[in-house]
Amino acid sequence: MTSAIRPRLLIVHQIPSQFIRALERVFDLDYQDTSVRFSHEQILSRIRAHPPDAMLFPGQTKIDKELLSTAGEKLKMLATFSVGYDHIDLKECQKRGISIGYTPGVLKDAVADLAITLLLATSRRITEAMKAVRNGQWGQSSDIMWMCGKPLVNTTIGIVGLGSIGLAIARRLQPFSIQRIVYCGTREKQFDSEQDKKLFQFVQFEELLRQSDIIIIACSLNDKTRHMFNKKAFEQMKNDAILINIARGGIIDQEALYDALKNDQIQAAGLDVTTPEPLPTDHPLLSLDNCTIFPHIGSADVNARHQMAQICVDNLLNFFSGKPMVHELKTENV
């Protein structure tokens, strides 16, 4: 392939060098090897200077109408380094005939592991305990209940969205001697073993709120799930309930969550996702001891990230060689 017809690829995040080498054999790269995050305006400036045929970007990069209009007709393909796609204006892409590659199917174990980590950190008050050590509070209290957390044994776990990730989380919870798992979603799951039939129970969302000691959000963000955890939902939860979110920040009304945590309407929350991301350092949720927040690291597993990068590379190479992408997002079905 001569340089005259080599497609131009804009990469807006830092990725390991082996994947850059694979791409530069085919593409003219607009790539800066830096960990500094580019602002939306900086990305637009790079597009204006050198309009790309394709873009490779993470889930934090907003692909909106302004960006797509700036790129113009030359832009033919988007490769998102993510499973989710709520950061992309799908309708505008469909109207412009832009193909989208994404990276599903590789994050199940990484996200499920992180969900358990976040749950234990929240239920056992790990952030508070670490702060107490650093602040010299360790050994200062005579209260035998000092820094006690909520156990998982004999609890009812509620999972909102029992897809592959939700089920992987459920499997990891079974050795903790939980009592049962209630779940809600678009449809009831069919289980083969008698043990699973006894363990799992399909319920409506409102019933899940009332029954669960711990609720884990593992569903996708859409018009039906946006702010489904609102003031009304928190009013239906147990006062000692714990809420964990490893899905998308927009599923929770964060103002209502703050009020629920501040007023002891629920016991605690653990979030790996927020709105916006990153969360401003002066956000009210960060002032609460009973709110544990991670910086969206559900996929931050070396193997998972390498698999995601390889899928992005393969999607790009396949598309520009006329082959089907490994994973193409069918926008007409979304």
Coordinates of C-alpha atoms in Angstrom, one line a residue:
M1 CA 0.0 0.0 0.0
T2 CA 1.5 3.3 -1.1
S3 CA 1.6 6.3 1.2
A4 CA -0.8 8.1 -1.2
I5 CA -3.6 5.8 -0.4
R6 CA -2.8 4.9 3.1
P7 CA -5.8 5.7 5.3
R8 CA -5.2 8.2 8.1
L9 CA -5.9 7.1 11.7
L10 CA -6.4 9.4 14.6
I11 CA -5.6 7.8 18.0
V12 CA -6.6 9.9 21.0
H13 CA -5.3 7.8 23.9
Q14 CA -2.0 6.1 24.8
I15 CA -1.8 2.4 24.0
P16 CA 1.1 -0.2 24.2
S17 CA 3.7 0.1 21.5
Q18 CA 3.2 -3.4 20.0
F19 CA -0.3 -2.3 18.9
I20 CA 1.0 1.0 17.4
R21 CA 3.6 -1.0 15.4
A22 CA 0.8 -3.2 14.0
L23 CA -1.2 -0.2 13.0
E24 CA 1.6 1.9 11.5
R25 CA 2.2 -0.8 8.8
V26 CA -1.1 0.1 7.3
F27 CA -2.1 3.6 8.5
D28 CA -0.7 7.0 8.5
L29 CA -1.0 7.6 12.2
D30 CA -1.9 10.8 14.0
Y31 CA -0.7 9.6 17.4
Q32 CA 1.0 11.3 20.4
D33 CA 2.7 8.9 22.8
T34 CA 1.6 10.6 26.0
S35 CA -0.6 9.8 28.9
V36 CA -2.0 13.3 29.1
R37 CA -5.7 13.2 28.3
F38 CA -6.8 15.4 25.3
S39 CA -9.7 17.7 25.7
H40 CA -12.6 17.7 23.3
E41 CA -11.4 21.0 21.7
Q42 CA -7.9 19.5 21.3
I43 CA -9.3 16.5 19.5
L44 CA -11.4 18.8 17.3
S45 CA -8.2 20.8 16.5
R46 CA -6.3 17.7 15.4
I47 CA -9.3 16.6 13.2
R48 CA -9.3 20.1 11.5
A49 CA -5.6 20.0 10.9
H50 CA -5.5 16.4 9.5
P51 CA -9.0 15.0 8.8
P52 CA -8.9 11.2 9.6
D53 CA -10.4 8.2 7.8
A54 CA -10.8 6.5 11.1
M55 CA -10.5 7.2 14.8
L56 CA -9.4 5.0 17.7
F57 CA -10.6 6.3 21.1
P58 CA -11.6 5.2 24.7
G59 CA -15.0 5.3 26.2
Q60 CA -14.3 8.7 27.8
T61 CA -14.1 10.4 24.4
K62 CA -17.4 12.0 23.4
I63 CA -18.2 11.4 19.7
D64 CA -20.9 13.9 19.1
K65 CA -22.5 15.7 16.1
E66 CA -19.9 18.5 16.3
L67 CA -17.0 16.1 16.1
L68 CA -18.6 14.1 13.3
S69 CA -19.4 17.3 11.4
T70 CA -15.8 18.5 11.8
A71 CA -14.4 15.3 10.5
G72 CA -16.7 15.4 7.5
E73 CA -17.3 12.8 4.8
K74 CA -13.7 11.5 5.0
L75 CA -14.4 9.7 8.3
K76 CA -15.6 6.2 7.5
M77 CA -14.9 4.2 10.7
L78 CA -14.8 4.5 14.4
A79 CA -13.0 2.0 16.7
T80 CA -14.0 2.5 20.3
F81 CA -11.9 0.9 23.0
S82 CA -15.0 0.0 25.0
V83 CA -17.9 -2.4 25.4
G84 CA -20.3 0.5 26.0
Y85 CA -21.3 3.0 23.3
D86 CA -23.3 5.7 25.1
H87 CA -20.5 8.1 24.4
I88 CA -21.2 7.9 20.6
D89 CA -24.0 9.7 18.7
L90 CA -25.3 6.5 17.0
K91 CA -28.0 8.2 15.1
E92 CA -25.6 10.7 13.5
C93 CA -23.2 7.9 12.7
Q94 CA -25.9 5.9 11.0
K95 CA -27.0 8.9 9.0
R96 CA -23.5 9.5 7.8
G97 CA -22.8 5.8 7.1
I98 CA -20.0 5.5 9.6
S99 CA -19.1 2.0 10.7
I100 CA -18.3 1.4 14.4
G101 CA -16.1 -1.3 15.9
Y102 CA -16.2 -2.1 19.6
T103 CA -14.8 -4.6 22.1
P104 CA -17.5 -6.8 23.7
G105 CA -17.0 -10.2 25.3
V106 CA -13.6 -9.7 27.0
L107 CA -14.5 -7.8 30.2
K108 CA -16.7 -10.3 32.0
D109 CA -14.1 -11.6 34.4
A110 CA -12.3 -8.3 35.0
V111 CA -15.5 -6.4 35.8
A112 CA -16.9 -9.2 37.9
D113 CA -13.7 -9.3 40.0
L114 CA -13.8 -5.5 40.4
A115 CA -17.5 -5.7 41.5
I116 CA -16.6 -8.1 44.3
T117 CA -13.6 -5.9 45.3
L118 CA -15.8 -2.8 45.4
L119 CA -18.5 -4.6 47.3
L120 CA -16.1 -5.8 50.0
A121 CA -14.4 -2.4 50.2
T122 CA -17.8 -0.8 50.7
S123 CA -19.4 -3.4 53.0
R124 CA -16.3 -3.7 55.2
R125 CA -15.6 0.1 55.2
I126 CA -12.1 -0.3 53.8
T127 CA -11.6 3.3 52.7
E128 CA -12.7 4.5 56.2
A129 CA -10.4 2.1 57.9
M130 CA -7.4 3.1 55.8
K131 CA -8.1 6.8 56.5
A132 CA -8.3 6.0 60.2
V133 CA -4.8 4.4 60.1
R134 CA -3.4 7.4 58.3
N135 CA -5.1 9.9 60.6
G136 CA -3.9 8.3 63.8
Q137 CA -7.4 7.2 64.9
W138 CA -6.4 3.5 65.1
G139 CA -6.5 2.5 68.8
Q140 CA -8.3 5.7 69.9
S141 CA -11.8 4.3 70.3
S142 CA -13.0 2.0 73.1
D143 CA -16.2 1.1 71.1
I144 CA -16.1 -2.6 70.4
M145 CA -18.2 -1.9 67.3
W146 CA -15.6 0.5 65.9
M147 CA -15.2 0.1 62.1
C148 CA -17.6 -2.8 61.9
G149 CA -19.0 -3.5 58.5
K150 CA -21.9 -5.5 57.0
P151 CA -21.3 -9.3 56.5
L152 CA -22.2 -11.1 53.2
V153 CA -23.2 -14.4 54.9
N154 CA -26.9 -15.1 54.7
T155 CA -27.7 -12.0 52.7
T156 CA -30.1 -11.5 49.8
I157 CA -28.3 -10.2 46.8
G158 CA -30.2 -8.2 44.2
I159 CA -28.7 -8.0 40.7
V160 CA -30.1 -5.6 38.2
G161 CA -29.2 -7.1 34.8
L162 CA -28.3 -10.8 35.0
G163 CA -26.3 -10.9 31.7
S164 CA -22.9 -12.4 31.4
I165 CA -21.3 -9.9 33.8
G166 CA -24.2 -10.1 36.2
L167 CA -24.0 -13.9 36.2
A168 CA -20.2 -13.9 36.7
I169 CA -20.7 -11.6 39.7
A170 CA -23.3 -14.0 41.1
R171 CA -21.0 -17.0 40.7
R172 CA -18.2 -15.2 42.6
L173 CA -20.7 -14.4 45.5
Q174 CA -21.8 -18.0 46.0
P175 CA -18.7 -19.0 48.1
F176 CA -19.6 -16.2 50.6
S177 CA -22.5 -18.3 51.9
I178 CA -25.2 -15.8 50.7
Q179 CA -28.7 -16.9 51.1
R180 CA -30.2 -16.2 47.7
I181 CA -30.1 -14.0 44.6
V182 CA -33.0 -12.0 43.3
Y183 CA -32.6 -10.4 39.9
C184 CA -34.6 -8.3 37.4
G185 CA -34.2 -7.6 33.8
T186 CA -35.8 -8.0 30.4
R187 CA -36.5 -11.7 30.8
E188 CA -36.3 -14.6 33.2
K189 CA -33.2 -16.8 32.9
Q190 CA -33.5 -20.6 32.5
F191 CA -31.2 -22.6 34.8
D192 CA -30.5 -26.3 34.5
S193 CA -29.4 -27.3 38.0
E194 CA -31.8 -27.6 40.9
Q195 CA -29.3 -25.7 43.0
D196 CA -29.5 -22.7 40.7
K197 CA -33.3 -22.9 40.4
K198 CA -33.4 -22.5 44.2
L199 CA -30.7 -19.8 44.4
F200 CA -32.0 -17.5 41.7
Q201 CA -35.4 -15.8 41.7
F202 CA -36.7 -13.5 39.0
V203 CA -38.6 -10.6 40.4
Q204 CA -39.8 -7.1 39.4
F205 CA -37.6 -4.2 40.1
E206 CA -39.7 -2.9 43.0
E207 CA -39.6 -6.3 44.7
L208 CA -35.9 -6.4 44.3
L209 CA -35.5 -3.1 46.0
R210 CA -37.6 -4.3 49.0
Q211 CA -36.0 -7.7 49.4
S212 CA -32.3 -7.0 48.8
D213 CA -29.6 -6.5 51.4
I214 CA -27.1 -5.7 48.7
I215 CA -28.0 -4.4 45.2
I216 CA -25.5 -4.7 42.3
I217 CA -26.2 -2.8 39.1
A218 CA -25.0 -4.7 36.0
C219 CA -27.4 -3.6 33.3
S220 CA -26.8 -1.3 30.3
L221 CA -27.7 2.4 30.2
N222 CA -30.7 3.2 28.1
D223 CA -33.9 5.3 28.2
K224 CA -35.5 2.7 30.5
T225 CA -32.6 2.4 33.0
R226 CA -31.5 6.1 33.1
H227 CA -32.0 7.3 36.7
M228 CA -33.9 4.1 37.6
F229 CA -32.3 4.5 41.0
N230 CA -33.9 7.7 42.0
K231 CA -35.6 9.1 45.2
K232 CA -38.5 6.8 44.8
A233 CA -36.3 3.7 44.5
F234 CA -34.2 4.6 47.5
E235 CA -37.3 5.0 49.6
Q236 CA -38.2 1.4 48.8
M237 CA -34.8 0.0 49.8
K238 CA -33.8 -1.3 53.2
N239 CA -32.2 1.2 55.6
D240 CA -29.1 -1.0 55.9
A241 CA -28.9 -1.8 52.1
I242 CA -25.7 -1.4 50.1
L243 CA -25.8 -0.3 46.5
I244 CA -23.0 -1.2 44.1
N245 CA -22.7 0.2 40.5
I246 CA -20.2 -1.2 38.0
A247 CA -22.4 -0.4 34.9
R248 CA -22.9 3.2 34.0
G249 CA -23.2 6.3 36.1
G250 CA -26.4 7.6 34.5
I251 CA -28.4 4.7 35.9
I252 CA -28.3 6.5 39.3
D253 CA -29.7 9.9 40.1
Q254 CA -26.6 11.0 42.0
E255 CA -28.4 13.9 43.9
A256 CA -30.9 11.4 45.2
L257 CA -28.1 9.0 46.1
Y258 CA -26.4 11.7 48.1
D259 CA -29.6 12.5 50.0
A260 CA -30.2 8.8 50.7
L261 CA -26.6 8.3 52.0
K262 CA -26.5 11.6 54.0
N263 CA -29.9 10.9 55.7
D264 CA -29.1 7.2 56.4
Q265 CA -31.9 6.1 54.1
I266 CA -29.5 3.4 52.8
Q267 CA -26.3 2.3 54.5
A268 CA -23.6 2.7 51.9
A269 CA -22.8 2.8 48.2
G270 CA -19.8 1.7 46.1
L271 CA -19.4 3.3 42.6
D272 CA -17.0 2.4 39.8
V273 CA -18.9 4.7 37.4
T274 CA -20.2 8.2 37.9
T275 CA -21.7 11.1 36.0
P276 CA -19.5 12.9 34.9
E277 CA -16.2 11.0 34.7
P278 CA -13.9 12.0 36.2
L279 CA -16.0 13.1 39.1
P280 CA -15.1 16.7 40.2
T281 CA -13.1 16.7 43.4
D282 CA -15.6 18.9 45.1
H283 CA -18.6 16.7 44.3
P284 CA -20.8 16.1 47.4
L285 CA -20.5 12.3 47.1
L286 CA -16.8 12.5 47.8
S287 CA -17.6 14.1 51.2
L288 CA -19.4 11.0 52.5
D289 CA -17.6 8.3 54.4
N290 CA -20.3 5.8 53.4
C291 CA -19.6 6.3 49.6
T292 CA -16.7 4.4 48.1
I293 CA -15.8 5.6 44.6
F294 CA -13.3 4.0 42.2
P295 CA -12.1 5.8 39.0
H296 CA -13.9 3.5 36.5
I297 CA -11.3 0.7 36.6
G298 CA -13.7 -2.3 35.9
S299 CA -11.6 -3.2 32.8
A300 CA -8.3 -2.3 34.3
D301 CA -6.9 -5.8 34.1
V302 CA -3.7 -6.2 31.9
N303 CA -5.1 -9.2 30.0
A304 CA -8.4 -7.6 29.4
R305 CA -6.9 -4.3 28.2
H306 CA -4.6 -6.2 25.8
Q307 CA -7.5 -8.2 24.4
M308 CA -9.5 -4.9 23.9
A309 CA -6.5 -3.3 22.1
Q310 CA -6.1 -6.3 19.8
I311 CA -9.8 -6.3 18.9
C312 CA -9.5 -2.6 18.0
V313 CA -6.5 -3.3 15.8
D314 CA -8.3 -6.2 14.1
N315 CA -11.4 -4.2 13.6
L316 CA -9.5 -1.4 11.9
L317 CA -7.3 -3.7 9.8
N318 CA -10.3 -5.8 8.7
F319 CA -12.4 -2.8 7.8
F320 CA -9.8 -1.2 5.6
S321 CA -9.0 -4.4 3.9
G322 CA -12.6 -5.1 3.0
K323 CA -13.2 -7.8 5.6
P324 CA -15.9 -8.0 8.3
M325 CA -14.9 -6.5 11.6
V326 CA -14.3 -8.9 14.5
H327 CA -17.0 -7.0 16.4
E328 CA -19.1 -4.4 14.6
L329 CA -21.8 -2.5 16.4
K330 CA -25.0 -2.8 14.3
T331 CA -26.5 0.6 15.0
E332 CA -29.8 -0.2 13.4
N333 CA -30.3 -2.8 16.1
V334 CA -29.5 -0.5 19.0

